[in-house]
Amino acid sequence: MISAIATQGRYSSSDWVTQYRMLYSDTGRNWKPYHQDGNIWAFPGNINSDSVVRHDLQHPVIARYVRMVPLDWNGEGRIGLRIEVYGCSYWADVINFDGHVVLPYRFRNKKMKTLKDVIALKFKTSESEGVILHGEGQQGDYITLELKKAKLVFSLNLGINQLGPIYGHTSVMTGSLLDDHHWHSVVIERQGRSINLTLDRGMQHFRTNGEFDYLDLDYEITFGGIPFSGKPSSSSRKNFKGCMESINYNGINITDLARRKKLEPSNVVRLFTPK
């Protein structure tokens, strides 16, 4: 995890960079520019070859590879850049989904009735379609997070009322180009009908339709797809193909349970720790 960068010019010369960008990657093939204040960030560089200019990142990044792109440099010299990167080791268990895997978290009492939910995870994929998580109940309640055309779609229904299930359905779309094979973080916070949906630090606040506050789910919530149940919704949607990490459902570390083989997947889930 990278938290700061310091630069100098070439020792005792006229070679230094006055402005640069930082790209980062965990594969060495797909690169992502560092963003700050909603923009691709250009770091101010040096004014001579000897002084050190340090920047503490507003948002630390997780990466295995870093690339610096000079944008401007001293006109009386050439590009010269000495770099020091600050941070710490980052270890995370990553679950690989191959498009056929569904990882269920089964409830102890077969039913889960909640007024408040907090769900967080990170995902990475090169596919534009796929169900990330899903849960449903016999009273018409459901919760689904999925990718559609490389955008994130969150759907929620807190139950059927006298006007029927359509009235209670709420769907919100956010983000774009999420099939870029970079890590994206999602946090869903619900208090009754009030929802905060955060994607990569960009938050949307909204209220659900309908008149109910509790989410009633039966048996399980699944990650990576919808178990086949014979319903049209379970066969018409694609399973997620890619990686997830740091899955947390209402304080329960799903990733850790999978690592310790405390969950029974509907198919084989490969879990690994990046080198």
Coordinates of N, CA and C in Angstrom, one line a residue, residues 134-144 155-161 165 168-169 214-218:
H134 N -26.5 -11.4 -4.0 CA -28.0 -11.5 -4.1 C -28.5 -12.2 -2.9
G135 N -29.7 -11.8 -2.4 CA -30.5 -12.4 -1.4 C -31.9 -12.1 -1.6
E136 N -32.8 -13.1 -1.2 CA -34.2 -12.9 -1.4 C -35.0 -13.6 -0.3
G137 N -36.3 -13.2 -0.2 CA -37.2 -13.8 0.8 C -38.5 -14.1 0.2
Q138 N -39.3 -15.0 0.9 CA -40.6 -15.4 0.4 C -41.6 -14.3 0.4
Q139 N -41.4 -13.3 1.1 CA -42.4 -12.2 1.2 C -42.2 -11.1 0.1
G140 N -41.3 -11.4 -0.8 CA -41.0 -10.5 -2.0 C -39.8 -9.6 -1.8
D141 N -39.2 -9.7 -0.6 CA -38.0 -8.9 -0.4 C -36.8 -9.5 -1.2
Y142 N -35.9 -8.6 -1.7 CA -34.7 -9.0 -2.3 C -33.7 -7.9 -2.3
I143 N -32.4 -8.2 -2.4 CA -31.3 -7.3 -2.6 C -30.4 -7.9 -3.6
T144 N -29.9 -7.1 -4.5 CA -29.0 -7.5 -5.6 C -28.1 -6.4 -5.9
S155 N -30.2 -3.1 -6.6 CA -31.6 -3.2 -6.6 C -32.1 -3.7 -5.2
L156 N -33.2 -3.2 -4.7 CA -33.7 -3.5 -3.4 C -35.2 -3.4 -3.3
N157 N -35.8 -4.4 -2.7 CA -37.2 -4.4 -2.4 C -37.4 -4.8 -1.0
L158 N -38.1 -4.0 -0.2 CA -38.3 -4.4 1.3 C -39.6 -5.0 1.5
G159 N -40.3 -5.5 0.5 CA -41.5 -6.3 0.7 C -42.7 -5.8 -0.2
I160 N -43.6 -6.8 -0.3 CA -44.8 -6.5 -1.1 C -45.8 -5.8 -0.2
N161 N -46.4 -4.7 -0.8 CA -47.6 -4.1 -0.1 C -48.8 -4.2 -1.0
P165 N -45.6 -5.8 -5.8 CA -44.1 -5.7 -5.6 C -43.4 -4.7 -6.4
G168 N -42.6 -1.4 -4.6 CA -41.5 -1.4 -3.6 C -40.1 -1.5 -4.2
H169 N -40.1 -1.8 -5.5 CA -38.8 -2.0 -6.2 C -38.0 -0.7 -6.3
Y214 N -38.0 -3.1 7.1 CA -37.1 -4.3 7.3 C -36.9 -5.1 6.0
L215 N -35.7 -5.7 6.0 CA -35.3 -6.6 4.9 C -35.4 -8.0 5.4
D216 N -36.3 -8.8 4.8 CA -36.5 -10.2 5.2 C -35.9 -11.1 4.2
L217 N -34.8 -11.8 4.5 CA -34.2 -12.7 3.6 C -34.3 -14.1 4.1
D218 N -34.4 -15.1 3.2 CA -34.6 -16.5 3.6 C -33.3 -17.3 3.3

